[in-house]
Short mmCIF file of C-alpha atoms in Angstrom, two decimals:
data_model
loop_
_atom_site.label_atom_id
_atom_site.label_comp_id
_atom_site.label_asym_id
_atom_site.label_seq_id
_atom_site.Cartn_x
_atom_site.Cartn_y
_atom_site.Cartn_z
CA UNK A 219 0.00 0.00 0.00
CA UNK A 220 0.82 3.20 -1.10
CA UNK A 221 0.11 6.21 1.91
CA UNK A 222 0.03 9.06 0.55
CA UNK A 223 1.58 12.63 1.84
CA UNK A 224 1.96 15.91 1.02
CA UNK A 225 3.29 16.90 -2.12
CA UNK A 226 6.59 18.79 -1.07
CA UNK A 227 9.00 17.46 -2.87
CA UNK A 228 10.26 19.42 -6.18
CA UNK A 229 12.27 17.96 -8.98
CA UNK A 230 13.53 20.86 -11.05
CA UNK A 231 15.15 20.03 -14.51
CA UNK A 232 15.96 22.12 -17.00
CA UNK A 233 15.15 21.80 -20.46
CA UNK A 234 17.78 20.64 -23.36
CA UNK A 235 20.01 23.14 -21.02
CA UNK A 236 23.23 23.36 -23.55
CA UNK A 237 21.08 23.64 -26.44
CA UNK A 238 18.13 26.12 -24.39
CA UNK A 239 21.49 28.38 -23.18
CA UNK A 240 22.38 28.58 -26.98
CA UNK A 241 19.13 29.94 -28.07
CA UNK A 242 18.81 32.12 -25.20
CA UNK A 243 21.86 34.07 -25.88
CA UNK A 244 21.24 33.94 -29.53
CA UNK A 245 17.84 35.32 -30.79
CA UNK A 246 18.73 34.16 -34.52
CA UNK A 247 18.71 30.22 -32.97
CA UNK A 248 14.99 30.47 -31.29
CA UNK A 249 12.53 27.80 -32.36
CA UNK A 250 15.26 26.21 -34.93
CA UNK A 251 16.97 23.04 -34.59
CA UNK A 252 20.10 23.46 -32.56
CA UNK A 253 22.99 21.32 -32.43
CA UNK A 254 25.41 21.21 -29.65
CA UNK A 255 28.92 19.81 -30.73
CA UNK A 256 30.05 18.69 -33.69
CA UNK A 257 31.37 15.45 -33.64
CA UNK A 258 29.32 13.82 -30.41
CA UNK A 259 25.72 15.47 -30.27
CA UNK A 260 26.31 16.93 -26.87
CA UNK A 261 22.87 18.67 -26.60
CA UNK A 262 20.17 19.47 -28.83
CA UNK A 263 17.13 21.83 -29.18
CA UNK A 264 13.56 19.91 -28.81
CA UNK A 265 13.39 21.06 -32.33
CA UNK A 266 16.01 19.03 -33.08
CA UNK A 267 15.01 16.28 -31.09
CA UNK A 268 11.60 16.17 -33.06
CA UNK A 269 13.48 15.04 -35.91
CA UNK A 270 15.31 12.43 -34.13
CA UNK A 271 18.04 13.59 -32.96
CA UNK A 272 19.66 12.52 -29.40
CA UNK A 273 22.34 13.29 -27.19
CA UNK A 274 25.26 11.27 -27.38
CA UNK A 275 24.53 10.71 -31.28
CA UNK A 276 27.55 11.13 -33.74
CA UNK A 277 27.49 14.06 -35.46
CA UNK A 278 27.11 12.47 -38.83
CA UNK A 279 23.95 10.54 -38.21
CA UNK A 280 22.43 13.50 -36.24
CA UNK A 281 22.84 15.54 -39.58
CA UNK A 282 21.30 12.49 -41.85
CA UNK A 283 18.61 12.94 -39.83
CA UNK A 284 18.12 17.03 -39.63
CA UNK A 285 19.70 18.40 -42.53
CA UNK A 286 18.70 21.91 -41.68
CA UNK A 287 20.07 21.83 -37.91
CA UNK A 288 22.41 24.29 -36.73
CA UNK A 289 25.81 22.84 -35.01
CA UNK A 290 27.53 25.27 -32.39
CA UNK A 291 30.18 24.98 -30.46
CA UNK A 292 29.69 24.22 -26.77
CA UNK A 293 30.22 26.94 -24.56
CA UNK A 294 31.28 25.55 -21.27
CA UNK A 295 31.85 29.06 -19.34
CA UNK A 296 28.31 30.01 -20.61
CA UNK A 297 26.88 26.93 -19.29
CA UNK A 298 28.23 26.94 -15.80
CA UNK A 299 27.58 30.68 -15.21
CA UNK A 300 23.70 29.79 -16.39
CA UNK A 301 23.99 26.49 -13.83
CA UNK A 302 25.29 28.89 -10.87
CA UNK A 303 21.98 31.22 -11.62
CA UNK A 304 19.62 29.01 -11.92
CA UNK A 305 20.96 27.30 -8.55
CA UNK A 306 20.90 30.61 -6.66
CA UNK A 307 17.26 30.91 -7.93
CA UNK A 308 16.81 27.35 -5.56
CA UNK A 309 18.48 28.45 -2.78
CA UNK A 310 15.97 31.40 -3.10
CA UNK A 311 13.21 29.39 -2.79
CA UNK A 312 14.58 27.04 0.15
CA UNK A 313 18.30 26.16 1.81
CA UNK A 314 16.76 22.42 1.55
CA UNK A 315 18.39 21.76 -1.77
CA UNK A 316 19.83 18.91 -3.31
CA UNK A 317 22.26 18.82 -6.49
CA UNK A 318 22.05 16.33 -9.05
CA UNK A 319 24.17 17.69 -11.55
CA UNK A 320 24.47 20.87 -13.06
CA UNK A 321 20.82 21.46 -14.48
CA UNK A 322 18.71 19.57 -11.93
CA UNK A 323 18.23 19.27 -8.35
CA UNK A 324 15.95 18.73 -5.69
CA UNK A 325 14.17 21.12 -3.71
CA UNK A 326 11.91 20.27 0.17
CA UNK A 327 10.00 23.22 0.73
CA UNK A 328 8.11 21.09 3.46
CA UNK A 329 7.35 24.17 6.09
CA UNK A 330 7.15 26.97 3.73
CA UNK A 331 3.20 27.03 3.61
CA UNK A 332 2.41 29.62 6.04
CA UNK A 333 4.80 31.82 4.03
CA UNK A 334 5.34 30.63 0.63
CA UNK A 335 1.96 29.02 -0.24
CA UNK A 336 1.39 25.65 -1.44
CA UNK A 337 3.84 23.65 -3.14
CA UNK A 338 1.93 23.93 -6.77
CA UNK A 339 2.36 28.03 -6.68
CA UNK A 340 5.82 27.35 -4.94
CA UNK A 341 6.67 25.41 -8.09
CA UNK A 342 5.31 27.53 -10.22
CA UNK A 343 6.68 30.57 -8.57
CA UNK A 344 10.12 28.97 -9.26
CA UNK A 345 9.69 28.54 -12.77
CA UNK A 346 8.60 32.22 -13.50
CA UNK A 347 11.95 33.17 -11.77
CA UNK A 348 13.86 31.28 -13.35
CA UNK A 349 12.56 32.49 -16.81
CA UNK A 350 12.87 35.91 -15.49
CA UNK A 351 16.29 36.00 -14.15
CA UNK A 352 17.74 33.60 -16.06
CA UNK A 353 15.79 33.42 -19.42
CA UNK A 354 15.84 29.65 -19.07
CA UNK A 355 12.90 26.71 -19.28
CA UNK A 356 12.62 24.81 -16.98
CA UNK A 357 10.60 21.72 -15.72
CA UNK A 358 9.28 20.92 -12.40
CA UNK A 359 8.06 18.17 -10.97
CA UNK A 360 6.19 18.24 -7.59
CA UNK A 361 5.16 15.37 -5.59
CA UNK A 362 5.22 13.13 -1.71
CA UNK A 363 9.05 11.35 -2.88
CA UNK A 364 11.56 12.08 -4.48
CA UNK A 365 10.76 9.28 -7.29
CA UNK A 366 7.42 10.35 -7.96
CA UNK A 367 8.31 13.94 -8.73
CA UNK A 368 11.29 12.64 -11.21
CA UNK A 369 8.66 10.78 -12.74
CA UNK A 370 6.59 13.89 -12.56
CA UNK A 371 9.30 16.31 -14.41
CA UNK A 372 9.86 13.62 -16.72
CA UNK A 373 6.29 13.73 -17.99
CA UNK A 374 6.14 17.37 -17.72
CA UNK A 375 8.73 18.21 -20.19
CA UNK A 376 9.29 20.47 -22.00
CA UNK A 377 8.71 23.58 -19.99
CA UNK A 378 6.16 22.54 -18.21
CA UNK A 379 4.79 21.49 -14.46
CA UNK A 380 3.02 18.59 -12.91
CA UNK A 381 1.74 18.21 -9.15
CA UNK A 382 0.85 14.40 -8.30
CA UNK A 383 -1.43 14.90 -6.01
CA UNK A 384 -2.09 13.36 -3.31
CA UNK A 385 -4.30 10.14 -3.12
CA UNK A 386 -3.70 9.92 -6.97
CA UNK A 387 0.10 8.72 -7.29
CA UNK A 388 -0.52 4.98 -8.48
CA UNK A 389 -3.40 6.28 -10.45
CA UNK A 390 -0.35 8.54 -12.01
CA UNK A 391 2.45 5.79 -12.30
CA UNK A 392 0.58 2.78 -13.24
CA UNK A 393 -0.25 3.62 -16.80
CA UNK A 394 3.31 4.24 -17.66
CA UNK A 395 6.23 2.52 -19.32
CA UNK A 396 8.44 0.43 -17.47
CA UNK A 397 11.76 2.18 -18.42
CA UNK A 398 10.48 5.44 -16.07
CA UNK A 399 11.79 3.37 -12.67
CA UNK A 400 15.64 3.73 -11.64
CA UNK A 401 17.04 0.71 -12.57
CA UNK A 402 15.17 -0.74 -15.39
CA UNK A 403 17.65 -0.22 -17.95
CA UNK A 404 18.00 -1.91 -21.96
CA UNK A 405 19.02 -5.26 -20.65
CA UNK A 406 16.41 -5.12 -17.40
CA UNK A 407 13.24 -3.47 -20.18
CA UNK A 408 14.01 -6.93 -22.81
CA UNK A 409 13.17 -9.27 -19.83
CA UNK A 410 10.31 -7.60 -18.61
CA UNK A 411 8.96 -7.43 -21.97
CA UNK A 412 9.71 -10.86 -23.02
CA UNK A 413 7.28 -11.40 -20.14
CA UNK A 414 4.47 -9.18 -21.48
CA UNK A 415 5.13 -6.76 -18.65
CA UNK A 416 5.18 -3.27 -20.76
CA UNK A 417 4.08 -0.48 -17.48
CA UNK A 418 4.52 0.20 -13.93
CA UNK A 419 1.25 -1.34 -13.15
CA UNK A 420 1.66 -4.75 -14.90
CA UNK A 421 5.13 -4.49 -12.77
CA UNK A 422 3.02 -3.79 -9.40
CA UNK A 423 0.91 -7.09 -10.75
CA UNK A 424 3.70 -9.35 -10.47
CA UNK A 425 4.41 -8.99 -6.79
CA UNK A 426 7.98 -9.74 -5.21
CA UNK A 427 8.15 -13.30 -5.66
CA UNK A 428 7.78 -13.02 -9.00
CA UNK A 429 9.65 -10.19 -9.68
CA UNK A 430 13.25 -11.79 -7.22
CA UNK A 431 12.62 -14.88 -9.70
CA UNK A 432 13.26 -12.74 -12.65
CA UNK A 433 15.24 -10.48 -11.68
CA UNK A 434 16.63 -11.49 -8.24
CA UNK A 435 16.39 -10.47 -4.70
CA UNK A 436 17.70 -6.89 -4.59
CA UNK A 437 16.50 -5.83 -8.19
CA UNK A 438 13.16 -7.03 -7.63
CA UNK A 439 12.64 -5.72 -4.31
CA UNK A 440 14.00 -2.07 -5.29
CA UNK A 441 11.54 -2.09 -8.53
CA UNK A 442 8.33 -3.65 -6.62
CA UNK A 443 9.08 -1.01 -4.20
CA UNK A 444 8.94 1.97 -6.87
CA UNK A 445 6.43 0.75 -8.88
CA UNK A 446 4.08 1.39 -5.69
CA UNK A 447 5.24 4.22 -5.12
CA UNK A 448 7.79 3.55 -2.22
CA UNK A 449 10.80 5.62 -1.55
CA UNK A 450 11.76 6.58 1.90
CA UNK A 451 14.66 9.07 0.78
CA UNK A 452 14.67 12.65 2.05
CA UNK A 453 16.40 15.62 0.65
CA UNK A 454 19.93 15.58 1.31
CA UNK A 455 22.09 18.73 1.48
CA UNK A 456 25.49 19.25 1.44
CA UNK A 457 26.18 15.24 0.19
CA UNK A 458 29.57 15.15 -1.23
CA UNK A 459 30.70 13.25 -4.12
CA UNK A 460 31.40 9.05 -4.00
CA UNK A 461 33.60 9.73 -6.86
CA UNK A 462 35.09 11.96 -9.17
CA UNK A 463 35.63 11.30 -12.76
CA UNK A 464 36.61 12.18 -16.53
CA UNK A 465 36.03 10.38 -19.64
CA UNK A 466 37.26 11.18 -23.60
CA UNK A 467 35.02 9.59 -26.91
CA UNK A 468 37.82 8.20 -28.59
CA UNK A 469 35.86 7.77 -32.19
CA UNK A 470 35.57 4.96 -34.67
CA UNK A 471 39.21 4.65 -35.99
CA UNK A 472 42.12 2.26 -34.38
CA UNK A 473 43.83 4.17 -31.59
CA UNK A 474 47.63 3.94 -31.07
CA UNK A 475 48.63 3.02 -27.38
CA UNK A 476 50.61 6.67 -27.20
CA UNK A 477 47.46 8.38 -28.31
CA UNK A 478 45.97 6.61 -25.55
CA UNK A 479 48.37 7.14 -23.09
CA UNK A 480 48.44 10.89 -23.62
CA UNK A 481 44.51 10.63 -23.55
CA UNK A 482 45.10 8.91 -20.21
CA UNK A 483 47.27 11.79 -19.23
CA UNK A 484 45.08 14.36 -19.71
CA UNK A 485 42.21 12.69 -18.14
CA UNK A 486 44.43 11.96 -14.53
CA UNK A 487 45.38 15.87 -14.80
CA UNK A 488 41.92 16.70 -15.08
CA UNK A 489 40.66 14.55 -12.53
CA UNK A 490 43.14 15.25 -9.87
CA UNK A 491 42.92 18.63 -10.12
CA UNK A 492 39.36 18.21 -9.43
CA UNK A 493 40.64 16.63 -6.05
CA UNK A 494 43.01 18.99 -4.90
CA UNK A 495 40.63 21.98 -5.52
CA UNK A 496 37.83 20.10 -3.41
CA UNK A 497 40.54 18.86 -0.94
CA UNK A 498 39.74 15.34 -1.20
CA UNK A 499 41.86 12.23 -1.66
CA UNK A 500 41.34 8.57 -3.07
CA UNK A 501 42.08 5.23 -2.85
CA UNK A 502 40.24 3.63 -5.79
CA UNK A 503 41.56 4.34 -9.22
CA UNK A 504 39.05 2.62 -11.91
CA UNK A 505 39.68 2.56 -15.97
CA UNK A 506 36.51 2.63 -17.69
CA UNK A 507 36.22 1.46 -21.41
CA UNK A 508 33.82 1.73 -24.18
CA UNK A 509 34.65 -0.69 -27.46
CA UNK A 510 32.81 -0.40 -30.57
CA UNK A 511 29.61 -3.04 -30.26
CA UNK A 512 29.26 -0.63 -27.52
CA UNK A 513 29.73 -2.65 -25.01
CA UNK A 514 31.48 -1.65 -21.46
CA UNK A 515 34.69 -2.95 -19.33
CA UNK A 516 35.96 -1.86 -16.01
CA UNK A 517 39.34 -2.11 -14.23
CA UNK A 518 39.96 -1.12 -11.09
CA UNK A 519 43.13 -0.65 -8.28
CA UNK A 520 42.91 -0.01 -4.49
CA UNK A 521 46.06 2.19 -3.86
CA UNK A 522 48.08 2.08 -0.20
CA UNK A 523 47.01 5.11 0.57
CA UNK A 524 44.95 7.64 -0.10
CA UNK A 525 46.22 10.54 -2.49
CA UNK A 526 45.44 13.13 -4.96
CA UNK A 527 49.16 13.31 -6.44
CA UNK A 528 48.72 12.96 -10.52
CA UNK A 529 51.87 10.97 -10.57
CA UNK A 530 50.74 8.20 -8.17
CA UNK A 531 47.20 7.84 -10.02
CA UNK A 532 48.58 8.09 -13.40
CA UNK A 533 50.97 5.23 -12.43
CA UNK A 534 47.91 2.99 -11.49
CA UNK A 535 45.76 4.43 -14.52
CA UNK A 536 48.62 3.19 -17.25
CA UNK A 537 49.12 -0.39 -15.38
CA UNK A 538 45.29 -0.92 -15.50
CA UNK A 539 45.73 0.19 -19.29
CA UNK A 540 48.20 -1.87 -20.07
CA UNK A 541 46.69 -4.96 -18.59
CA UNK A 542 43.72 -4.45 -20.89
CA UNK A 543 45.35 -3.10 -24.20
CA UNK A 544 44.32 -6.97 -25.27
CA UNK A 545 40.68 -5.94 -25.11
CA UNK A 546 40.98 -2.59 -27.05
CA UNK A 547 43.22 -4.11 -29.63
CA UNK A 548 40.48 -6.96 -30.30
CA UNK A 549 37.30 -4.65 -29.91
CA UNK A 550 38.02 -1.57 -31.15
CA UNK A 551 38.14 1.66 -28.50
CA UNK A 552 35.25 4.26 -27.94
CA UNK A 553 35.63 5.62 -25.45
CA UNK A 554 37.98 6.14 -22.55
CA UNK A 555 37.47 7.21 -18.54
CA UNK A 556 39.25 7.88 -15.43
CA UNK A 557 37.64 8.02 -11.84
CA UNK A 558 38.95 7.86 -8.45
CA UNK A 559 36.42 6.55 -5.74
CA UNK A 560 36.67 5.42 -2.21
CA UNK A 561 37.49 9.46 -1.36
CA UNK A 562 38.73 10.84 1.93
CA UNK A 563 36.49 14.45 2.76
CA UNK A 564 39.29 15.15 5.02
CA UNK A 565 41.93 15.60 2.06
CA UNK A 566 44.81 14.55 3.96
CA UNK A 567 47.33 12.07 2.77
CA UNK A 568 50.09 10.22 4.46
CA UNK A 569 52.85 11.99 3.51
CA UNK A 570 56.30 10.21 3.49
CA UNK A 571 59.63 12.28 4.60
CA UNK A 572 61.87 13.89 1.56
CA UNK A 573 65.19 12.83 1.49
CA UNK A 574 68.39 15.12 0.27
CA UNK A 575 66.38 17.77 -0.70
CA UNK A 576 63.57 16.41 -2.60
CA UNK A 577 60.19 17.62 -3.33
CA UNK A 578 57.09 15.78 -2.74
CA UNK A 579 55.06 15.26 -5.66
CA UNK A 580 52.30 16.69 -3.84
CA UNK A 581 53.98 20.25 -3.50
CA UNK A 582 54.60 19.67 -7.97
CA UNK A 583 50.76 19.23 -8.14
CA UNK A 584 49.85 22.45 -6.04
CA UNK A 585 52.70 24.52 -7.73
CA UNK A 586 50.98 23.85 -11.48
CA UNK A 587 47.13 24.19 -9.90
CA UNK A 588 48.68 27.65 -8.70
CA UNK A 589 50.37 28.70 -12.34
CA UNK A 590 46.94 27.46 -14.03
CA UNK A 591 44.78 29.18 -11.50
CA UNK A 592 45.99 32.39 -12.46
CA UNK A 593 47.05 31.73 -16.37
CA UNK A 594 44.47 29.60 -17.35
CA UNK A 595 44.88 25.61 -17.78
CA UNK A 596 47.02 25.95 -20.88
CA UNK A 597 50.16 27.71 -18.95
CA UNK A 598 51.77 24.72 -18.11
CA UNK A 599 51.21 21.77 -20.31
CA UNK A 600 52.99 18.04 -19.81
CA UNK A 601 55.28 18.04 -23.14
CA UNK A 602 53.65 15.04 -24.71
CA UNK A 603 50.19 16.84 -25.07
CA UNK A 604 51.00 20.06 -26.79
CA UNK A 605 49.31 20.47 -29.97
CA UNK A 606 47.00 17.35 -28.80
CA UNK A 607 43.32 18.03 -28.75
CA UNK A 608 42.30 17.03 -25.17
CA UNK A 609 38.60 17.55 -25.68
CA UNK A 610 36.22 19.14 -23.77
CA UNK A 611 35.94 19.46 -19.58
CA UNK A 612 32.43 19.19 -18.72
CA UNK A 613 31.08 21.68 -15.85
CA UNK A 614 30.75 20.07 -12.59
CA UNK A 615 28.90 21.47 -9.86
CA UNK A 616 31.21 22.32 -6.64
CA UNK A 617 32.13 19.42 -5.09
#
C-alpha cells in the first residue's frame, strides 16, 4: 500500500540546457533546430530532437537525420555561469536543496506554507523566476518522494509542471512505461517485456516473488518497491561526491597506445585537479572502457594510501591500461574514462619524509594548480600533449 503525503518534494530540470542556453543568448537560434557539438551530439534543441536527434549521437547521423540543424560549439563558461543562476534561484526558494548535476536538483520546501503558499504556486513561482532571471525553461516536478516527482518532471517536459497529487500517485504511475523506474535499464526493459510486462502497473501485478525470480532479490525488491510508489529518501544537502571522474570519446578509428596514453594523461590531470581543488583524496583508481559493439569494461586498483598526487594515479591508470590493451586491440576503442572513488572528505594524505632535498610530488601538483589558476589551464602543459586536442571538460557542480 501506497500512503500518501503531502506533495513537497520538487524535482527541477531544465530543459535541453546546452542547447536552451544557446538559443537564449542567440535570438537568430529560437525555435530552430540546434545542435550542440560537432562530432558527439552533446545537446540538442527539442526542435532538433523532433526530428530524431539525441544526445550522445555522432554528429554524422544527427545531420542524416536534420539536414537543416544548426551545429555550435559548446560553450562551457556560458553553461556553468547559467547552472550557478539558476541554482541561486533554488536556494531562493529554500536552503533544503539537493544537487544532481548541473541542471537539476531537488528542492523540500516542506514548512514553507504559512509563508510561501502551497507547493503547486511554490513550483510555479520557481519557474517564473527562473525564466525571469535567467531566461531559461525549466521543468518541475512536484510530488510526496523524491521518485514520484522525477517521474513527474519527466512527464512534464518540456517547460512545463506537474503536481501528483495526493491520493492519486498509483493512479499517475501505473499507466506508464516500465523504463520510467531507476534501474530498469536496456538489458532489465528486454526481460520484462519478453514477459508481457510493458508499465509500472503490470510491474506492481507481479508482486515480489515473482519479480526476485526474474530479476533477483535486490533488483526485484528495489523495482516492486517503486512501482508502488515507495521511496523513503529525504532531501539531502550538502552530500559530497562518491567519486570523481573524466572520460574522452575516442571515435571509430584504431587508436595507437601513445594516443591513448596521452589521452590517459590528460584525463588523470583533469581529474586530480578536481581533487586537490575540493581537498579530497582517493584510494580507488578505476579505468573505464567503451569498445565499438558498444559494449562496457571496467578495471579497477585499491592504492596504499589515499592521495590526490597525478603521478601516483597516473601510475595505477597506465598499469590498468596496459593490462587491458588486449581488449581494445580486439574490440576496437570508444571511449575512454578515469575516476577515483573510495574518497577521503578530510583531504589529507600520508605523507612520506623527503630525502636530500627532494620535493614531494604533492607540492609539484599544487605549484601547477597555482600557475593554471591564475594563467588559465594551458600555462603549463605536460610536453607530450602540446598540440594534442584534449577535448572538452564538462562543468561540474562544486564538489
Amino acid at each position: 500500500m501506497f500512503v500518501p503525503g503531502e506533495p513537497t518534494i520538487l524535482h527541477a530540470d531544465l530543459d535541453a540546457f546546452y542547447a536552451s542556453v544557446e538559443q537564449r543568448d542567440d535570438p537568430a537560434l529560437r525555435g530552430r533546430p540546434v545542435i550542440v557539438g560537432g562530432g558527439v551530439v552533446l545537446a540538442c534543441s527539442y526542435e532538433a530532437k523532433a526530428r530524431g536527434v539525441r544526445t550522445a549521437m555522432g554528429g554524422r547521423m544527427a545531420r542524416a537525420l536534420c539536414p537543416d540543424a544548426i551545429v555550435v560549439s559548446p560553450r562551457m563558461e556560458a553553461y556553468s555561469g547559467a547552472s550557478r543562476a539558476v541554482f541561486s534561484v533554488f536556494g531562493s526558494v529554500t536552503p533544503l536543496v539537493e544537487p544532481i548535476s548541473i541542471d537539476e536538483a531537488f528542492l523540500d520546501v516542506s514548512g514553507l506554507r504559512r509563508i510561501a503558499g502551497p507547493p503547486a504556486e511554490i513550483a510555479a513561482r520557481l519557474r517564473r523566476q527562473v525564466a525571469d532571471d535567467v531566461g531559461l525553461p525549466i521543468t518541475v516536478g512536484v510530488a510526496a518522494t523524491k521518485f514520484l516527482a522525477k517521474v513527474a518532471s519527466r512527464v512534464a517536459k518540456p517547460d512545463g509542471l506537474l503536481v501528483v497529487e495526493p491520493g492519486g500517485e498509483l493512479e499517475f504511475l501505473h499507466p506508464l512505461p516500465i523504463e520510467v523506474l531507476w534501474g530498469v535499464g536496456e538489458v532489465t526493459s528486454r526481460k520484462l517485456r519478453g514477459q508481457g510486462v510493458t508499465t509500472v502497473g503490470d510491474l506492481a501485478a507481479m508482486g515480489a516473488p515473482g519479480l526476485e525470480s526474474l530479476l533477483g532479490k535486490a533488483a526485484g525488491r528495489h523495482l516492486g518497491a517503486l512501482a508502488h510508489g515507495r521511496d523513503p529518501r529525504r532531501v539531502q544537502v550538502g552530500r559530497r561526491r562518491r567519486s570523481i571522474g573524466a572520460q574522452r570519446a575516442m571515435g571509430n578509428r584504431p587508436i595507437p597506445p601513445e594516443r591513448v596514453d596521452a589521452v590517459l594523461m590528460g584525463l588523470v590531470d583533469r581529474v586530480t585537479r578536481r581533487m586537490r581543488r575540493a581537498g579530497r583524496t582517493g584510494r580507488t583508481v578505476t579505468l573505464r572502457l567503451r569498445f565499438g559493439d558498444f559494449s562496457r569494461a571496467t578495471r579497477s586498483h585499491t592504492l596504499a594510501r589515499s592521495t590526490a598526487e597525478t603521478d601516483a594515479i597516473l601510475a595505477a591508470i597506465r598499469l590498468l591500461a596496459q593490462a587491458a590493451a588486449p581488449l581494445m586491440d580486439e574490440r576496437g576503442l570508444t571511449m575512454l574514462g578515469v575516476n577515483v572513488g573510495n574518497l577521503d572528505d578530510s583531504g589529507g594524505s600520508q605523507l612520506e619524509l623527503p630525502f636530500a632535498g627532494e620535493t614531494h610530488p604533492i607540492q609539484l601538483d599544487s605549484a601547477v594548480d597555482e600557475v593554471r589558476e591564475r594563467y588559465g589551464l594551458s600555462a603549463v602543459t605536460r610536453a607530450t600533449l602540446l598540440g594534442r586536442d584534449q577535448g572538452l571538460e564538462m562543468p561540474m557542480l562544486p564538489d
